[in-house]
Short mmCIF file of C-alpha atoms in Angstrom, two decimals:
data_model
loop_
_atom_site.label_atom_id
_atom_site.label_comp_id
_atom_site.label_asym_id
_atom_site.label_seq_id
_atom_site.Cartn_x
_atom_site.Cartn_y
_atom_site.Cartn_z
CA MET A 16 49.37 -62.38 -54.85
CA ILE A 17 51.25 -61.09 -51.82
CA TYR A 18 52.42 -58.07 -53.81
CA LEU A 19 48.84 -57.36 -54.82
CA ALA A 20 47.72 -57.56 -51.17
CA ILE A 21 50.50 -55.16 -50.17
CA ILE A 22 49.56 -52.67 -52.89
CA VAL A 23 45.85 -52.77 -52.08
CA GLY A 24 46.60 -52.42 -48.38
CA CYS A 25 48.87 -49.44 -49.03
CA ILE A 26 46.28 -47.66 -51.20
CA LEU A 27 43.45 -48.25 -48.73
CA GLY A 28 45.68 -47.19 -45.84
CA ALA A 29 46.64 -43.98 -47.63
CA ILE A 30 43.00 -43.15 -48.29
CA LEU A 31 42.06 -43.82 -44.66
CA GLY A 32 45.04 -41.91 -43.33
CA ILE A 33 44.27 -38.85 -45.45
CA ASN A 34 40.62 -38.84 -44.49
CA ALA A 35 41.14 -39.69 -40.82
CA PRO A 36 40.52 -36.97 -38.25
CA MET A 37 43.45 -35.04 -36.85
CA ILE A 38 45.24 -36.53 -33.88
CA SER A 39 46.48 -34.25 -31.16
CA TYR A 40 50.13 -33.30 -31.44
CA THR A 41 50.78 -34.87 -28.06
CA TYR A 42 50.02 -38.34 -29.38
CA SER A 43 51.88 -37.89 -32.64
CA THR A 44 55.15 -38.77 -30.90
CA TYR A 45 53.78 -42.16 -29.95
CA LEU A 46 52.54 -42.75 -33.47
CA ALA A 47 55.92 -41.83 -34.92
CA ILE A 48 57.66 -44.33 -32.65
CA ALA A 49 55.12 -46.99 -33.60
CA VAL A 50 55.73 -46.26 -37.29
CA VAL A 51 59.48 -46.64 -36.86
CA ALA A 52 59.02 -49.94 -35.03
CA ALA A 53 56.69 -51.23 -37.72
CA LEU A 54 59.06 -50.19 -40.49
CA ASP A 55 61.85 -52.03 -38.69
CA SER A 56 59.69 -55.14 -38.68
CA VAL A 57 58.97 -54.69 -42.38
CA PHE A 58 62.65 -54.52 -43.28
CA GLY A 59 63.38 -57.42 -40.98
CA GLY A 60 60.69 -59.36 -42.80
CA ILE A 61 62.13 -58.55 -46.21
CA SER A 62 65.62 -59.59 -45.18
CA SER A 63 64.30 -62.83 -43.69
CA VAL A 64 62.47 -63.53 -46.96
CA LEU A 65 65.78 -63.11 -48.76
CA LYS A 66 67.45 -65.39 -46.24
CA LYS A 67 64.57 -67.84 -46.82
CA ASN A 68 63.65 -68.15 -43.17
CA PHE A 69 60.56 -65.92 -43.22
CA ASP A 70 57.92 -66.84 -40.63
CA LEU A 71 54.55 -65.07 -40.69
CA LYS A 72 54.01 -65.43 -36.94
CA ILE A 73 57.34 -63.90 -36.10
CA PHE A 74 56.78 -61.10 -38.56
CA LEU A 75 53.30 -60.26 -37.26
CA SER A 76 54.24 -60.50 -33.59
CA GLY A 77 57.27 -58.29 -34.26
CA PHE A 78 55.15 -55.84 -36.16
CA PHE A 79 52.52 -55.32 -33.45
CA VAL A 80 54.37 -56.10 -30.23
CA ASN A 81 57.34 -53.91 -31.15
CA SER A 82 55.03 -50.98 -31.98
CA ILE A 83 53.02 -51.29 -28.79
CA LEU A 84 56.12 -51.85 -26.69
CA SER A 85 57.81 -48.78 -28.13
CA ILE A 86 54.73 -46.67 -27.41
CA LEU A 87 54.63 -47.97 -23.84
CA LEU A 88 58.32 -47.26 -23.42
CA THR A 89 57.82 -43.72 -24.70
CA ILE A 90 55.01 -43.17 -22.22
CA LEU A 91 57.16 -44.58 -19.43
CA GLY A 92 59.98 -42.28 -20.49
CA GLN A 93 57.71 -39.28 -20.32
CA LYS A 94 56.55 -40.30 -16.87
CA LEU A 95 60.15 -40.78 -15.73
CA ASN A 96 61.30 -37.63 -17.53
CA VAL A 97 63.87 -39.64 -19.53
CA ASP A 98 63.83 -39.54 -23.31
CA ILE A 99 63.56 -43.28 -23.76
CA TYR A 100 62.10 -42.83 -27.22
CA LEU A 101 65.56 -41.74 -28.43
CA ALA A 102 66.93 -45.14 -27.41
CA THR A 103 64.04 -46.91 -29.13
CA ILE A 104 64.61 -44.97 -32.30
CA PHE A 105 68.33 -45.66 -32.14
CA VAL A 106 67.81 -49.38 -31.78
CA PHE A 107 65.19 -49.60 -34.48
CA ILE A 108 67.07 -47.46 -36.97
CA SER A 109 70.34 -49.37 -36.46
CA ARG A 110 68.46 -52.63 -36.98
CA MET A 111 66.86 -51.17 -40.06
CA PHE A 112 70.28 -50.32 -41.45
CA ASN A 113 71.53 -53.83 -40.65
CA ASN A 114 68.63 -55.31 -42.54
CA LEU A 115 69.08 -52.83 -45.38
CA THR A 116 72.69 -53.92 -45.58
CA ILE A 117 71.65 -57.53 -45.84
CA ILE A 118 69.15 -56.66 -48.58
CA ARG A 119 71.69 -54.54 -50.42
CA ARG A 120 74.37 -57.18 -50.25
CA TYR A 121 71.99 -59.81 -51.50
CA TYR A 122 70.99 -57.83 -54.57
CA VAL A 123 74.49 -56.54 -55.30
CA GLU A 124 75.83 -60.06 -55.13
CA LYS A 125 73.04 -61.29 -57.34
CA TRP A 126 73.73 -58.51 -59.80
CA SER A 127 77.47 -59.08 -59.85
CA GLU A 128 76.85 -62.80 -60.29
CA GLN A 129 74.68 -62.03 -63.24
CA LEU A 130 77.32 -59.72 -64.66
CA GLU A 131 79.91 -62.39 -64.21
CA HIS A 132 77.65 -64.88 -65.85
CA LEU A 133 77.09 -62.55 -68.81
CA ARG A 134 80.77 -61.94 -69.16
CA LYS A 135 81.44 -65.64 -69.11
CA ILE A 136 78.87 -66.24 -71.82
CA LYS A 137 80.33 -63.42 -73.84
CA ALA A 138 83.83 -64.74 -73.41
CA GLU A 139 82.69 -68.21 -74.43
CA THR A 140 81.02 -66.90 -77.54
CA ASP A 141 84.11 -64.83 -78.33
CA THR A 142 86.40 -67.81 -78.02
CA ASN A 143 83.98 -69.85 -80.10
CA GLN A 144 83.94 -67.18 -82.79
CA SER A 145 87.74 -66.95 -82.79
CA ASN A 146 87.99 -70.70 -83.01
CA ASN A 147 85.59 -70.74 -85.89
CA SER A 148 87.49 -68.09 -87.78
CA MET B 16 49.38 -74.68 -49.27
CA LYS B 17 47.14 -72.33 -51.18
CA LYS B 18 45.10 -71.51 -48.11
CA GLU B 19 48.23 -70.65 -46.22
CA LYS B 20 49.27 -68.33 -48.99
CA ILE B 21 45.92 -66.53 -48.90
CA VAL B 22 46.15 -66.11 -45.14
CA MET B 23 49.62 -64.74 -45.50
CA ALA B 24 48.61 -62.32 -48.24
CA VAL B 25 45.64 -61.06 -46.21
CA THR B 26 47.61 -60.58 -43.02
CA ILE B 27 50.46 -58.83 -44.77
CA GLY B 28 47.95 -56.67 -46.62
CA ILE B 29 46.28 -55.72 -43.34
CA SER B 30 49.57 -54.84 -41.72
CA ALA B 31 50.53 -52.77 -44.73
CA PHE B 32 47.17 -51.06 -44.49
CA ILE B 33 47.67 -50.21 -40.82
CA LEU B 34 51.24 -49.04 -41.34
CA VAL B 35 50.42 -46.78 -44.27
CA ALA B 36 47.34 -45.40 -42.57
CA ILE B 37 49.34 -44.45 -39.50
CA ILE B 38 52.11 -42.96 -41.61
CA PHE B 39 49.67 -40.78 -43.54
CA MET B 40 47.93 -39.67 -40.36
CA GLN B 41 51.29 -38.73 -38.98
CA PHE B 42 52.11 -36.80 -42.17
CA LYS B 43 48.90 -34.89 -41.81
CA VAL B 44 49.47 -34.05 -38.16
CA VAL B 45 53.01 -32.89 -38.78
CA GLU B 46 51.94 -30.83 -41.77
CA LYS B 47 49.09 -29.12 -39.97
CA THR B 48 50.93 -28.44 -36.74
CA ASP B 49 52.74 -25.18 -36.37
CA ARG B 50 56.14 -26.73 -35.84
CA ILE B 51 58.15 -23.58 -36.38
CA SER B 52 56.80 -21.73 -33.37
CA ILE B 53 57.21 -24.82 -31.21
CA ASP B 54 60.73 -25.51 -32.45
CA ALA B 55 61.78 -21.89 -32.04
CA MET B 56 61.37 -22.13 -28.30
CA THR B 57 63.88 -23.90 -26.14
CA GLU B 58 62.77 -26.70 -23.94
CA SER B 59 62.92 -24.65 -20.76
CA ASP B 60 60.78 -21.99 -22.43
CA LEU B 61 58.27 -24.59 -23.35
CA ARG B 62 58.33 -26.06 -19.91
CA SER B 63 57.78 -22.74 -18.21
CA GLU B 64 55.03 -21.93 -20.64
CA LEU B 65 53.44 -25.27 -20.00
CA ILE B 66 53.62 -24.67 -16.27
CA SER B 67 52.05 -21.25 -16.59
CA TRP B 68 49.30 -22.63 -18.80
CA ARG B 69 48.68 -25.41 -16.33
CA GLU B 70 48.43 -22.90 -13.51
CA LYS B 71 46.04 -20.84 -15.57
CA TYR B 72 44.04 -23.94 -16.31
CA ASP B 73 43.85 -24.85 -12.63
CA GLU B 74 42.82 -21.32 -11.77
CA LEU B 75 40.16 -21.29 -14.43
CA GLN B 76 38.97 -24.69 -13.30
CA LEU B 77 38.55 -23.33 -9.78
CA GLN B 78 36.75 -20.30 -11.12
CA TYR B 79 34.54 -22.53 -13.16
CA GLN B 80 33.64 -24.57 -10.09
CA ASP B 81 32.91 -21.40 -8.15
CA THR B 82 30.72 -20.12 -10.93
CA LEU B 83 28.86 -23.39 -11.10
CA VAL B 84 28.17 -23.22 -7.37
CA LYS B 85 27.05 -19.62 -7.73
CA ILE B 86 24.76 -20.48 -10.59
CA GLN B 87 23.26 -23.22 -8.47
CA GLU B 88 22.73 -20.75 -5.64
CA TYR B 89 21.16 -18.23 -7.97
CA LYS B 90 18.88 -20.86 -9.34
CA GLU B 91 17.73 -21.81 -5.88
CA GLU B 92 17.29 -18.16 -4.99
CA TYR B 93 15.35 -17.61 -8.15
CA LYS B 94 13.06 -20.47 -7.25
CA SER B 95 12.44 -19.12 -3.77
CA ASP B 96 11.99 -15.66 -5.30
CA GLU B 97 9.32 -17.05 -7.54
CA GLU B 98 7.58 -18.55 -4.56
CA THR B 99 7.70 -15.29 -2.62
CA GLU B 100 6.49 -13.48 -5.70
CA LYS B 101 3.49 -15.75 -5.87
CA LEU B 102 2.81 -15.28 -2.18
CA LEU B 103 3.12 -11.53 -2.52
CA GLU B 104 0.83 -11.52 -5.50
CA ASN B 105 -1.76 -13.47 -3.58
CA GLU B 106 -1.42 -11.09 -0.69
CA LEU B 107 -1.70 -8.12 -3.00
CA THR B 108 -4.89 -9.32 -4.61
CA GLU B 109 -6.31 -10.10 -1.20
CA LEU B 110 -5.46 -6.62 0.03
CA LYS B 111 -6.89 -5.07 -3.09
CA THR B 112 -10.09 -6.99 -2.58
CA LEU B 113 -10.19 -5.82 1.02
CA LEU B 114 -9.64 -2.25 -0.08
CA GLY B 115 -12.35 -2.44 -2.67
CA GLU B 116 -10.15 -2.06 -5.72
CA THR B 117 -11.49 -5.14 -7.46
CA ASN B 118 -14.79 -6.14 -8.94
CA VAL B 119 -16.41 -8.62 -6.59
CA HIS B 120 -19.48 -10.79 -6.59
CA GLY B 121 -21.17 -13.09 -4.16
CA GLN B 122 -24.32 -13.72 -2.22
CA GLY B 123 -25.94 -10.68 -0.67
CA ILE B 124 -28.92 -8.37 -0.83
CA ILE B 125 -30.06 -5.50 -3.00
CA ILE B 126 -32.07 -2.74 -1.33
CA THR B 127 -34.07 -0.42 -3.57
CA ILE B 128 -35.38 2.78 -2.00
CA ASN B 129 -37.97 4.80 -3.88
CA GLU B 130 -38.88 8.20 -2.61
CA GLY B 131 -42.32 7.79 -4.08
CA ASN B 132 -44.61 10.74 -4.26
CA LEU B 133 -43.80 12.15 -0.88
CA GLN B 134 -43.35 15.88 -1.29
CA ASN B 135 -42.45 16.87 2.19
CA ASP B 136 -39.95 14.19 2.97
CA LYS B 137 -36.95 12.93 1.13
CA ILE B 138 -34.26 10.42 1.86
CA ASN B 139 -31.29 12.32 3.12
CA TYR B 140 -27.69 11.38 3.53
CA GLU B 141 -28.13 10.42 7.15
CA ASP B 142 -30.57 7.69 6.17
CA LEU B 143 -28.07 6.25 3.72
CA LEU B 144 -25.27 6.54 6.26
CA TYR B 145 -27.39 4.78 8.80
CA ILE B 146 -28.22 1.92 6.44
CA VAL B 147 -24.60 1.57 5.38
CA ASN B 148 -23.53 1.54 8.98
CA GLU B 149 -26.07 -1.15 9.83
CA LEU B 150 -24.91 -3.22 6.88
CA LYS B 151 -21.28 -2.88 7.95
CA ALA B 152 -22.19 -3.87 11.46
CA ALA B 153 -23.98 -6.92 10.08
CA GLY B 154 -20.80 -8.02 8.37
CA ALA B 155 -21.24 -6.71 4.84
CA GLU B 156 -17.99 -7.24 2.94
CA ALA B 157 -18.74 -4.92 0.05
CA ILE B 158 -21.30 -2.18 -0.28
CA SER B 159 -22.25 0.09 -3.13
CA ILE B 160 -24.83 2.83 -3.50
CA ASN B 161 -26.03 3.42 -7.06
CA ASP B 162 -22.91 1.57 -8.25
CA ASN B 163 -20.61 3.80 -6.24
CA ARG B 164 -18.44 1.57 -4.14
CA VAL B 165 -18.47 2.38 -0.45
CA ILE B 166 -15.03 1.79 1.05
CA ASN B 167 -13.43 2.76 4.34
CA ARG B 168 -12.64 6.25 3.13
CA THR B 169 -15.94 6.88 1.50
CA GLY B 170 -17.86 9.88 2.75
CA ILE B 171 -21.58 10.23 2.29
CA TYR B 172 -22.56 13.83 2.67
CA THR B 173 -24.75 16.60 1.43
CA ILE B 174 -24.08 20.08 0.28
CA GLY B 175 -25.96 23.02 1.69
CA THR B 176 -29.31 22.47 3.27
CA GLU B 177 -30.92 19.21 3.96
CA SER B 178 -32.79 19.34 0.68
CA GLY B 179 -29.53 19.50 -1.25
CA PHE B 180 -27.90 16.71 -3.24
CA ILE B 181 -26.51 13.65 -1.66
CA LYS B 182 -22.94 13.09 -2.68
CA ILE B 183 -20.73 10.06 -2.35
CA ASP B 184 -17.04 10.80 -2.73
CA GLY B 185 -17.88 13.88 -4.75
CA LYS B 186 -20.40 12.15 -7.01
CA ARG B 187 -23.96 13.28 -6.93
CA ILE B 188 -26.52 10.52 -6.57
CA LEU B 189 -30.24 10.64 -7.13
CA ALA B 190 -33.25 8.56 -6.17
CA PRO B 191 -34.02 5.73 -6.54
CA TYR B 192 -31.21 4.57 -4.32
CA ILE B 193 -30.03 1.07 -4.92
CA ILE B 194 -27.82 -0.26 -2.18
CA LYS B 195 -26.01 -3.52 -2.87
CA ALA B 196 -24.27 -5.44 -0.14
CA ILE B 197 -22.36 -8.70 -0.15
CA GLY B 198 -22.44 -10.74 3.00
CA ASN B 199 -24.55 -13.21 4.91
CA GLN B 200 -28.04 -12.63 3.54
CA THR B 201 -29.85 -13.46 6.77
CA TYR B 202 -27.69 -11.23 8.91
CA LEU B 203 -27.88 -8.33 6.49
CA GLU B 204 -31.63 -8.59 6.19
CA GLY B 205 -32.03 -9.05 9.90
CA ALA B 206 -30.05 -5.90 10.59
CA LEU B 207 -32.38 -3.79 8.47
CA LEU B 208 -35.70 -5.43 9.11
CA GLY B 209 -37.33 -6.67 12.22
CA ASN B 210 -37.63 -5.02 15.53
CA GLY B 211 -36.24 -1.50 15.33
CA GLY B 212 -34.72 -2.12 11.93
CA TYR B 213 -34.08 1.04 10.03
CA VAL B 214 -35.82 -0.06 6.87
CA ASP B 215 -38.93 -0.73 8.86
CA GLU B 216 -38.69 2.78 10.27
CA LEU B 217 -38.36 4.26 6.80
CA ARG B 218 -41.27 2.20 5.58
CA LYS B 219 -43.32 3.66 8.40
CA TRP B 220 -42.42 7.07 7.09
CA GLY B 221 -43.87 6.05 3.79
CA PHE B 222 -40.92 5.17 1.60
CA GLU B 223 -41.15 2.23 -0.77
CA ILE B 224 -38.31 -0.10 0.02
CA GLN B 225 -37.68 -3.49 -1.48
CA ILE B 226 -35.10 -5.89 -0.17
CA GLU B 227 -34.14 -8.61 -2.59
CA ARG B 228 -31.95 -11.57 -1.87
CA ASN B 229 -29.56 -12.33 -4.65
CA ASP B 230 -27.08 -15.15 -4.81
CA ASP B 231 -24.78 -13.31 -7.17
CA VAL B 232 -24.63 -9.65 -6.35
CA LYS B 233 -22.08 -7.87 -8.52
CA ILE B 234 -20.27 -4.88 -7.10
CA ASP B 235 -17.76 -2.95 -9.16
CA ALA B 236 -14.40 -1.71 -7.99
CA TYR B 237 -13.85 1.67 -6.40
CA SER B 238 -13.52 4.03 -9.33
CA ASN B 239 -11.47 6.87 -7.83
CA SER B 240 -7.82 6.48 -7.28
CA LEU B 241 -6.57 6.02 -3.77
CA SER B 242 -3.55 8.01 -2.77
CA ASN B 243 -1.94 9.24 0.40
CA LYS B 244 -0.93 12.84 0.74
CA TYR B 245 -0.57 13.41 4.44
CA MET B 246 -0.52 9.97 5.92
CA LYS B 247 2.93 8.71 6.66
#
């Protein structure tokens, strides 16, 4: 059900995004930062699902508040003539990699466990066969 | 439990929707923007260009304001011009009427002079001049003799002997003479009739003269063109 919602949302979003009017290039920086922040939240959400401590409220608040905060920080940086958005991107991307690492480790471990399991079964069957013969 | 799941699915779907929409919008912007020319310039180049554009913008903004003010001024001027034009037009028509260059009508009198069967005596130009002069003195605003408008410049004269033709501004006129005048009917009539009035005198000489009051005497415009040759 959740996967279905995600797919439908993605398709509708793509249609809207393609048909939406052009945004000025000036604002595209802000949007990019917001996208990075949201993606960070998404990966954080996935890793928390894997860790089995996923909370919808935390996910949603992270999703929106992080995006808005990063946009505000970018605007502040432009006013102060400091490229704050670089720092935001750095933080978000490093967090994304952390979360990706967690996800990767989880699946690799699962996979290796499965392999181990298979090998064990195979070994058992082998020993059984040798015993039988 | 199920309700919670639905809420979760909907919220996550909405956030996915927003995220993907923004991403695709961003794709579109980046694709459509001419990044190469922007990237090719260094930051200082861009900054100086931005400054110059901003200056240009400010300048143009000032010019725009100036132009707006000017347009406003022109509009006001145009309005006042229109008013003066109307005034001038009124003045012009008034002057033309005064000069006799327009067809006019109004209350007045019509004098018809028949020479009758008198062989030895005819109306001559002096009689007409005299009548016209009396009418003018009585406040006639427009006068015509046989539909020839009498204006300030009009000359009534004769050629040759006294028995010659009477001419008004070069046009020959013949009896019966019909003199139309616009003005106060009583005054006009009083100037010609009554004690010592010229029409009475002429009647004594034996001419048939009718004076008719008319509330709508029509007098045509002066037909020749008025022009100045010597007057400066």
